[in-house]
Coordinates of C-alpha atoms and ligand atoms in Angstrom, one line a residue:
X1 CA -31.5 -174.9 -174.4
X2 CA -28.7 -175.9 -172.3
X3 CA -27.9 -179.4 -170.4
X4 CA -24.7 -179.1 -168.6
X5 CA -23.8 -182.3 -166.9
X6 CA -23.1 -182.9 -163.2
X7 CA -19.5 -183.3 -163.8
X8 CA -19.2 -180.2 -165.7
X9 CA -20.8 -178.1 -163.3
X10 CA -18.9 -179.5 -160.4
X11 CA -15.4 -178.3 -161.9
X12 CA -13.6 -175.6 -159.7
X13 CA -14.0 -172.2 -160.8
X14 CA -10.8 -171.1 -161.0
X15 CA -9.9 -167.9 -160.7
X16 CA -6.7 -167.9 -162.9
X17 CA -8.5 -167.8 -165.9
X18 CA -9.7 -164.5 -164.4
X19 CA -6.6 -163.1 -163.3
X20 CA -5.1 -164.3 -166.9
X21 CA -7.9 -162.0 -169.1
X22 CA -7.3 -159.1 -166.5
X23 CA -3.7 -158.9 -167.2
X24 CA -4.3 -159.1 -170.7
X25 CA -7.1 -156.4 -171.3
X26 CA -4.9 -154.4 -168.8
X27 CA -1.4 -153.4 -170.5
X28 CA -0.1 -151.5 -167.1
X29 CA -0.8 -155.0 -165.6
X30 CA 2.8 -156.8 -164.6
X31 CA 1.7 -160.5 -164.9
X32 CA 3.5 -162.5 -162.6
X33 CA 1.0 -165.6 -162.9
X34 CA 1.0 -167.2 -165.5
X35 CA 3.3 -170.4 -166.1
X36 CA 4.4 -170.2 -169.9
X37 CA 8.2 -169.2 -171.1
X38 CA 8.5 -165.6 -172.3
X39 CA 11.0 -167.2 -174.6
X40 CA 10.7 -167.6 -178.0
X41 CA 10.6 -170.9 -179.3
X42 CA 14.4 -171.7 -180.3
X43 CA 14.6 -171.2 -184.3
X44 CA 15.5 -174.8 -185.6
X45 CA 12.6 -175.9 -183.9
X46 CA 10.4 -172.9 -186.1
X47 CA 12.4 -173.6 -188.7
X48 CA 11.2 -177.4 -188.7
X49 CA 7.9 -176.5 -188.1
X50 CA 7.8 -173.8 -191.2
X51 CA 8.8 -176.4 -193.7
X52 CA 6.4 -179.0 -192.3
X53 CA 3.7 -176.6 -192.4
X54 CA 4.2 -175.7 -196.1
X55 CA 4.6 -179.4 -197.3
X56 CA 1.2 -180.3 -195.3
X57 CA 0.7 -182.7 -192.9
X58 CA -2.0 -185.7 -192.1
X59 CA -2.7 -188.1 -189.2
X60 CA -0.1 -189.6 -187.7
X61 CA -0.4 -193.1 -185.8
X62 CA -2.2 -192.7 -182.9
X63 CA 0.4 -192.9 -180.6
X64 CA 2.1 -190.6 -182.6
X65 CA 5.0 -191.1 -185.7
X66 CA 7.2 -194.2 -184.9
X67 CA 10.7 -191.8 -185.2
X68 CA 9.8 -189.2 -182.6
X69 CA 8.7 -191.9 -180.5
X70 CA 11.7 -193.7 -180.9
X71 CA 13.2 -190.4 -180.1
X72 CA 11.4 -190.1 -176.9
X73 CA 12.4 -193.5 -175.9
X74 CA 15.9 -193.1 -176.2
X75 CA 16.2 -189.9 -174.3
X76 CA 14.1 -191.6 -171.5
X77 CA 17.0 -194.5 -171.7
X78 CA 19.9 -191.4 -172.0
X79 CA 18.6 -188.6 -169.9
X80 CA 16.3 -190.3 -167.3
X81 CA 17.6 -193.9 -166.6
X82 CA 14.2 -195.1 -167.6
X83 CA 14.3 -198.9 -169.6
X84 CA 11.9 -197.5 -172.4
X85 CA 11.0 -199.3 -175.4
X86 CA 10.0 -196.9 -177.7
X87 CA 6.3 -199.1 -178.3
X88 CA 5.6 -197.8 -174.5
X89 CA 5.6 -194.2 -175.5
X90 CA 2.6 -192.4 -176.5
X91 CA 2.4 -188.8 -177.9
X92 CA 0.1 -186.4 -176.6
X93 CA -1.4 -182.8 -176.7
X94 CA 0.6 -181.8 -174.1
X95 CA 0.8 -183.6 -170.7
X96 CA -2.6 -182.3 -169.6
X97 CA -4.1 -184.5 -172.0
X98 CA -1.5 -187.3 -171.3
X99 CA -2.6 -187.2 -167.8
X100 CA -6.5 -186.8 -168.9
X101 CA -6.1 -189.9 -171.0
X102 CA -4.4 -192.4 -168.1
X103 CA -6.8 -191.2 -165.8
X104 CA -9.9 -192.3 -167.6
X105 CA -8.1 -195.5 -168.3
X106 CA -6.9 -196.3 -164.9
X107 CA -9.9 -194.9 -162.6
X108 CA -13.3 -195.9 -162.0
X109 CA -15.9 -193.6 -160.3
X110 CA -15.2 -193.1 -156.5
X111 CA -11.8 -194.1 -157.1
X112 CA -8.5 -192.5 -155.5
X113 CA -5.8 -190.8 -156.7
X114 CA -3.5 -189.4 -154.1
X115 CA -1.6 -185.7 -154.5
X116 CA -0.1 -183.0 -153.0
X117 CA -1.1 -179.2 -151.8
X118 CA 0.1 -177.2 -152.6
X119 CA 0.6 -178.5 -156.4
X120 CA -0.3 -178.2 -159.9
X121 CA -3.9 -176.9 -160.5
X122 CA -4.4 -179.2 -162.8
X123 CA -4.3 -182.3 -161.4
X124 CA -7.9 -182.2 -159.1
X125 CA -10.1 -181.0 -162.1
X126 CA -9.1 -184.0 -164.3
X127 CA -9.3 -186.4 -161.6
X128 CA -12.9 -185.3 -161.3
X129 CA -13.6 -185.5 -164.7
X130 CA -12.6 -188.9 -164.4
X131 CA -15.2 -189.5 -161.7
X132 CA -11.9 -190.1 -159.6
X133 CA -11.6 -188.6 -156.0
X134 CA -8.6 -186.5 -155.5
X135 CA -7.1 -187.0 -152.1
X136 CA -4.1 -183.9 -150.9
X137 CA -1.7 -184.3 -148.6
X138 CA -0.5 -181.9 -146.9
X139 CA 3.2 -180.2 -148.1
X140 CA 5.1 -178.1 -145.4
X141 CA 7.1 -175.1 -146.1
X142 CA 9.4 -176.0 -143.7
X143 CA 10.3 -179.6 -145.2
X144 CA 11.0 -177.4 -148.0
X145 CA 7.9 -178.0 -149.5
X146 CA 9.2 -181.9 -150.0
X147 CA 6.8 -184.4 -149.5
X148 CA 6.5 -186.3 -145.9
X149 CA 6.0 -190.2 -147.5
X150 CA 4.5 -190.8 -143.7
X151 CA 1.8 -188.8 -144.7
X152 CA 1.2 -190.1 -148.2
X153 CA 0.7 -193.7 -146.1
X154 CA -1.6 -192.2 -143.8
X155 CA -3.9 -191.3 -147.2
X156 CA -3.7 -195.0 -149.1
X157 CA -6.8 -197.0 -148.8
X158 CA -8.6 -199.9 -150.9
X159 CA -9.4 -197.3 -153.0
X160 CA -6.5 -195.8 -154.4
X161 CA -5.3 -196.0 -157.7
X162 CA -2.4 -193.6 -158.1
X163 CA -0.1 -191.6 -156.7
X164 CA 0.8 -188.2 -158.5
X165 CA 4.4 -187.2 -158.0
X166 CA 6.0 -183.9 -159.4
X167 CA 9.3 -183.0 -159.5
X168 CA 10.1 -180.0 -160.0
X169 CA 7.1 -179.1 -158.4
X170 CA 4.9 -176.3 -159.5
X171 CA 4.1 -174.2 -157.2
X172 CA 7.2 -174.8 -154.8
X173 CA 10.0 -175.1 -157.0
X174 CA 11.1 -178.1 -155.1
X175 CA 13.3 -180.7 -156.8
X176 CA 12.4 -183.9 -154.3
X177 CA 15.1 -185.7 -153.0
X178 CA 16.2 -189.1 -153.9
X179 CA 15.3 -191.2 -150.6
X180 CA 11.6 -189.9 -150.9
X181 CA 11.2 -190.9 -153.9
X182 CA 12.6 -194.3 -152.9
X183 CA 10.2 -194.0 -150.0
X184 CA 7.3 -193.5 -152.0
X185 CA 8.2 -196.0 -154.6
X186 CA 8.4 -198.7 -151.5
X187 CA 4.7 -197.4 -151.0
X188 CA 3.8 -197.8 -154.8
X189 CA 4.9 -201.3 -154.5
X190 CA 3.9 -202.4 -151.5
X191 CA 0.4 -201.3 -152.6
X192 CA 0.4 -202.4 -156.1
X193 CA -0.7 -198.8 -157.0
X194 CA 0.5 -196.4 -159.9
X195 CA 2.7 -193.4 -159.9
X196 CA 2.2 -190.8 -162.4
X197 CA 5.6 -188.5 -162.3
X198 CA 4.8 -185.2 -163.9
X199 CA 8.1 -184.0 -164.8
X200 CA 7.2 -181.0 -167.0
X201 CA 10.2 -178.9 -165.5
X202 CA 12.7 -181.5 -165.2
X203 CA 15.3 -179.1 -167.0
X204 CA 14.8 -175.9 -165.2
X205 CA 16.5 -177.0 -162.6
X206 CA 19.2 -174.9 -160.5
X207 CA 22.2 -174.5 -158.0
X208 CA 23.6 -178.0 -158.7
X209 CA 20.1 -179.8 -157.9
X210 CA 19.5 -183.1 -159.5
X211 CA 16.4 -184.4 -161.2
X212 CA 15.8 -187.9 -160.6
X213 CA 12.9 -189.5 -162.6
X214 CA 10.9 -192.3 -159.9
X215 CA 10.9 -194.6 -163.1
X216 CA 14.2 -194.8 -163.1
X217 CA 14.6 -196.4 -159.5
X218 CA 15.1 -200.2 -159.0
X219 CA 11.9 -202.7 -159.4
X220 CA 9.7 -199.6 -160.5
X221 CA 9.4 -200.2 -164.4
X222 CA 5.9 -201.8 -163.9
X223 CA 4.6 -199.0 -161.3
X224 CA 5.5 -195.5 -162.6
X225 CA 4.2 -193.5 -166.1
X226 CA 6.3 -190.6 -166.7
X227 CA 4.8 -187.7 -167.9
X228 CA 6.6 -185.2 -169.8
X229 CA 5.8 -182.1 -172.1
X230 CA 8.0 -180.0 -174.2
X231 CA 6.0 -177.2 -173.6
X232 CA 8.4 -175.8 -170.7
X233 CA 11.9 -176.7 -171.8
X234 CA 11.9 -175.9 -175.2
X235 CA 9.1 -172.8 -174.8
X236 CA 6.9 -174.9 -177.4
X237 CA 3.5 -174.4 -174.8
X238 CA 1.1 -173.4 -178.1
X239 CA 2.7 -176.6 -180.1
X240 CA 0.5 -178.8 -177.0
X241 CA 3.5 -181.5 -177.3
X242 CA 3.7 -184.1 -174.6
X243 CA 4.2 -188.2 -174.1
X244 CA 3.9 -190.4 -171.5
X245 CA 5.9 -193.7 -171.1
X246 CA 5.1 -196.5 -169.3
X247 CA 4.1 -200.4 -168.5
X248 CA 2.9 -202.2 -171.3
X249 CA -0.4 -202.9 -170.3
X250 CA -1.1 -199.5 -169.5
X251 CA -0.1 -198.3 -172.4
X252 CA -2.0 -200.7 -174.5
X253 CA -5.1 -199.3 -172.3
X254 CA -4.4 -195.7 -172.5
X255 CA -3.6 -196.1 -176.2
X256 CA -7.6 -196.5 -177.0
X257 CA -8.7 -193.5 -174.7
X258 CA -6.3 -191.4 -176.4
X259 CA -7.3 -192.8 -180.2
X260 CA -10.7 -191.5 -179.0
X261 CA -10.1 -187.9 -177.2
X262 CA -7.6 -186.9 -180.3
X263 CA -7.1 -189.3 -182.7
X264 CA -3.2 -188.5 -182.7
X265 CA -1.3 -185.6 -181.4
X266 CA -1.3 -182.7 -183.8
X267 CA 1.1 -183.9 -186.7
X268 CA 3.1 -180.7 -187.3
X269 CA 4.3 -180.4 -183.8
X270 CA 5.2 -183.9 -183.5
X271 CA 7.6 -183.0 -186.3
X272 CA 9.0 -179.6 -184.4
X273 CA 9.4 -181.9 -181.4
X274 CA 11.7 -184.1 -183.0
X275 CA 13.8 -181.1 -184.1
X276 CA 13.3 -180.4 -180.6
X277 CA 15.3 -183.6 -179.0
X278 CA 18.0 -182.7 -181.9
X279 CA 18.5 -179.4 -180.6
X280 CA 21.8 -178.6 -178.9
X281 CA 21.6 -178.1 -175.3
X282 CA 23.2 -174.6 -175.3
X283 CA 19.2 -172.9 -176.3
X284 CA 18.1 -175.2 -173.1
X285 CA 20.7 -173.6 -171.3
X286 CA 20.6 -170.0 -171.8
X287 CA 16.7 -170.1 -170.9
X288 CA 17.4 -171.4 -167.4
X289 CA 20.6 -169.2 -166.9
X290 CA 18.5 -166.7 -167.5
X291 CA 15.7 -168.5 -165.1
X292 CA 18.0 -168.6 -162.5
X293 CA 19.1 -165.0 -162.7
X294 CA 15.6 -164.2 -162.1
X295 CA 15.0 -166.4 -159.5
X296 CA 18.0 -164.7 -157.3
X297 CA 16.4 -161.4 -157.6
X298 CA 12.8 -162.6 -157.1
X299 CA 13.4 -164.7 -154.1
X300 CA 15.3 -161.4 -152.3
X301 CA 13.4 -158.9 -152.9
X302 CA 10.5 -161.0 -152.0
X303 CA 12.3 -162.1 -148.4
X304 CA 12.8 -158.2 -148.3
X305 CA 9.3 -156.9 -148.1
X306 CA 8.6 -160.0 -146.1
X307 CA 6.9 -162.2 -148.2
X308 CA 8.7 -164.9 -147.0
X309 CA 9.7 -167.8 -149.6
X310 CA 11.3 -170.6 -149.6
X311 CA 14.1 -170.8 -152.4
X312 CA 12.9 -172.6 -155.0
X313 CA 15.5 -175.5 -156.8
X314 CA 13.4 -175.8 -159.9
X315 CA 10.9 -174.3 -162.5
X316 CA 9.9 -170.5 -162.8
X317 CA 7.5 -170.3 -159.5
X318 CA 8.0 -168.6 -156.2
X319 CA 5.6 -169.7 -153.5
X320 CA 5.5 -166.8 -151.2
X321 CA 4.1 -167.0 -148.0
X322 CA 1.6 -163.7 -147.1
X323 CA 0.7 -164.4 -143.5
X324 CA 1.9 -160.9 -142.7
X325 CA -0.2 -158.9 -144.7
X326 CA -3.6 -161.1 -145.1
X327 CA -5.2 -164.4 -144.1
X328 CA -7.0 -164.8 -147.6
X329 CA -4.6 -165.3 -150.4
X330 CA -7.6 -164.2 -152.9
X331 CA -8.2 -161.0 -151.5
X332 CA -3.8 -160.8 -151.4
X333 CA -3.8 -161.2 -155.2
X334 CA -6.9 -159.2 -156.2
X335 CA -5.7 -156.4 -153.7
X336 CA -1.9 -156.5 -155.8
X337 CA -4.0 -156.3 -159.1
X338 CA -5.2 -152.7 -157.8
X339 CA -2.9 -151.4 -155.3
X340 CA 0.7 -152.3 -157.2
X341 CA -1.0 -153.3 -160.4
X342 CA 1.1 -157.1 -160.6
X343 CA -0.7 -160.5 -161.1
X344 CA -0.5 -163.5 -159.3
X345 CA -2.0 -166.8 -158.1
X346 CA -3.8 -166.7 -155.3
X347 CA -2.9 -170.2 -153.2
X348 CA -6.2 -171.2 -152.9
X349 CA -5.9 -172.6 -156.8
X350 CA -3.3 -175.2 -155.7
X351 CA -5.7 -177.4 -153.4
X352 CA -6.9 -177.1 -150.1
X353 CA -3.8 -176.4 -148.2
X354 CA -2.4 -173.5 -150.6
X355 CA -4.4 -170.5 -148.3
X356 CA -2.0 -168.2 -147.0
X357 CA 0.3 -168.0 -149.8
X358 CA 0.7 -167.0 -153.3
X359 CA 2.8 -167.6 -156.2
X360 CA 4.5 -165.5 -158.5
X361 CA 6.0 -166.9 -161.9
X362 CA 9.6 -165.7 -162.9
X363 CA 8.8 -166.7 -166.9
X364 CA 9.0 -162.4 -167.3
X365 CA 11.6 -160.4 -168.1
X366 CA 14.3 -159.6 -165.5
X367 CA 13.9 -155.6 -165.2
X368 CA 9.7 -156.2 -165.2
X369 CA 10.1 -158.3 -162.2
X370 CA 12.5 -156.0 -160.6
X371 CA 9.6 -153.3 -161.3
X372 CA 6.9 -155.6 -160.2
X373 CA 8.8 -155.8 -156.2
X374 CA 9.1 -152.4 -156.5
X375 CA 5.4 -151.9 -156.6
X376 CA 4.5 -154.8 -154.6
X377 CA 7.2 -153.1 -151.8
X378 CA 5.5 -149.6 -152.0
X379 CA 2.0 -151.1 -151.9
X380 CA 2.8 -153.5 -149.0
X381 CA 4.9 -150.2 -147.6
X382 CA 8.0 -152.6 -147.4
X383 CA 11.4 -152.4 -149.2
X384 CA 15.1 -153.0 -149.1
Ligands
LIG1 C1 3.3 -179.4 -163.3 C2 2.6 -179.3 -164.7 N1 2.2 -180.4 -165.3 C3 1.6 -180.3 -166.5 C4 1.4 -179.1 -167.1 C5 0.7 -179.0 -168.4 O1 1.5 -178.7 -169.4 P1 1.3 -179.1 -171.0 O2 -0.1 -179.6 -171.1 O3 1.5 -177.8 -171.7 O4 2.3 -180.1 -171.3 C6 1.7 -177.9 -166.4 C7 1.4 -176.6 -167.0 O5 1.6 -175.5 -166.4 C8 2.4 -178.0 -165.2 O6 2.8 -176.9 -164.5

């Protein structure tokens, strides 16, 4: 017998998932697609993990052990400019679930949450499953892929609950710039709305580009909940190690939803996370050196065989624009899986405005992704 409910069946299909199992069934298969660090995690934080793992762990608080929290809070004060008080953080599995959790304690059904597209593919399926609407505006290659906060204005109504802000952005790399958030938090304000800042990259950041956390601006301690993981800094994606921050009463709110989806975040990681926030920033550093060394080689040899893109400031994506070869980014990326034998993401998996481009992920190693252009140059018939 099976009973699927509406919500259930109403959740895109994506076809990442897809592309994902290909690669991995098919070893010849260069996979540019998928948004994890090829790094391993740095040793002390394995190391912290080993012992805890032999000495057993149990159920933490639900808002996860009072030290690491602590922890959180003061590199929110340290790093981000954020007043938190540690009792405003909650640990999660990851931000995914972090963002599940405030969702179905802030939205109702029919409810709004506004967006942007292209941007994360995660952020419309839990909206949904929240009974929320997701509503996209529209991001502009050339703005840089920043946001327009005209346009964000343009999609408030009675309705809305939230604005979701990312910076660095997945897909478009871009770090956004400080007057746009300022604009957006006048918008937050002036509509007694949330933001939710997803700042899952906010260290792989490069070329002297500053990430500035919207909870840190003037007047906006009541309005934004920062989202962060330490999945992408510290490589710790299979650990599923996030927190959010934010006002008290939201917390108190979210604090029951999470009791209920998880209980508490799994107990051993919390414990490898806070070797984590001791770790010395040199491990932090030689991943995104690394990042960025990529990055210049991706970016040109993309702009070579005309796949135009837009350099990206932040995280390990490049959103590249396919105009000249095909008008349906699907057919692009399933046509690269057989002609040059690379993966990516077709656009069409970052909203409704993400047609006509794709995005390749630079988390690979250096002289793959030089072989990967190669092929994508002698399928496309373009190179240097
Ligand atoms: C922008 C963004 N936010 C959140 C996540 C979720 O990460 P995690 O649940 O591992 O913290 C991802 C993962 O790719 C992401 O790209």
């Amino acid at each position: 017998m099976t009973h699927i409910s509406e919500r259930e069946s109403e959740l895109p299909d994506t076809i990442f998932l897809q592309l994902q199992e290909l690669a991995a069934e098919h070893k010849d298969i260069i996979s540019l697609s998928i948004g994890e660090p090829d790094f391993k995690t740095p040793k002390p934080i394995l190391d912290a993990a080993k012992k805890f793992m032999v000495n057993g762990t149990h159920y933490s608080p639900a808002a996860g052990r009072t030290d690491l929290r602590q922890a959180i809070a003061q590199k929110l004060r340290k790093e981000n400019k954020i007043s938190a008080d540690w009792e405003n953080v909650i640990v999660t599995a990851g931000s995914q679930q972090g963002l599940m959790a405030a969702l179905l304690a802030t939205v109702d059904p029919t409810e709004e949450v506004v967006m942007t597209s292209p941007g994360y593919l995660g952020y419309l399926p839990t909206v949904e499953l929240a009974n929320g609407v997701p509503v996209f505006v529209r991001l502009n290659e050339n703005d840089g892929w920043q946001i327009n906060p005209d346009e964000i204005k343009k999609k408030i109504t009675k309705k809305t609950v939230a604005i979701i802000v990312n910076t660095p952005a997945n897909p478009t790399g871009t770090v956004l710039r400080k007057k746009i958030l300022e604009e957006i938090s006048d918008i937050a304000i002036q509509n007694n709305i949330y933001i939710f800042s997803d700042e899952a990259y906010e260290k792989i950041i490069y070329g002297g580009a500053k990430h500035i956390s919207i909870g840190s601006l003037n007047g906006m301690d009541e309005h934004v909940v920062t989202f962060n993981t330490f999945s992408k800094t510290y490589a710790m994606c299979g650990f599923r190690l996030g927190y959010m921050q934010g006002p008290k009463e939201f917390v108190n709110a979210v604090s029951k939803v999470h009791h209920f989806m998880e209980i508490c975040a799994p107990h051993t990681s919390q414990l490898a996370g806070l070797a984590a926030l001791k770790l010395p920033n040199k491990y932090v550093n030689t991943m995104v050196r690394e990042y960025d060394r990529r990055r210049k080689l991706i970016i040109k040899r993309l702009n070579e065989i005309s796949l135009k893109t837009v350099n990206p400031e932040g995280t390990f994506y490049a959103l590249a624009d396919i105009s000249e070869f095909s008008n349906s980014s699907v057919k692009f990326a399933k046509d690269l899986i057989k002609k040059a034998r690379v993966a990516c993401v077709p656009g069409t998996e970052f909203g409704p405005y993400g047609e006509g481009l794709v995005r390749f992920s630079y988390a690979n190693d250096y002289d793959m992704i030089k072989k990967a252009m190669d092929r994508i140059g002698k399928a496309l018939r373009r190179g240097p």
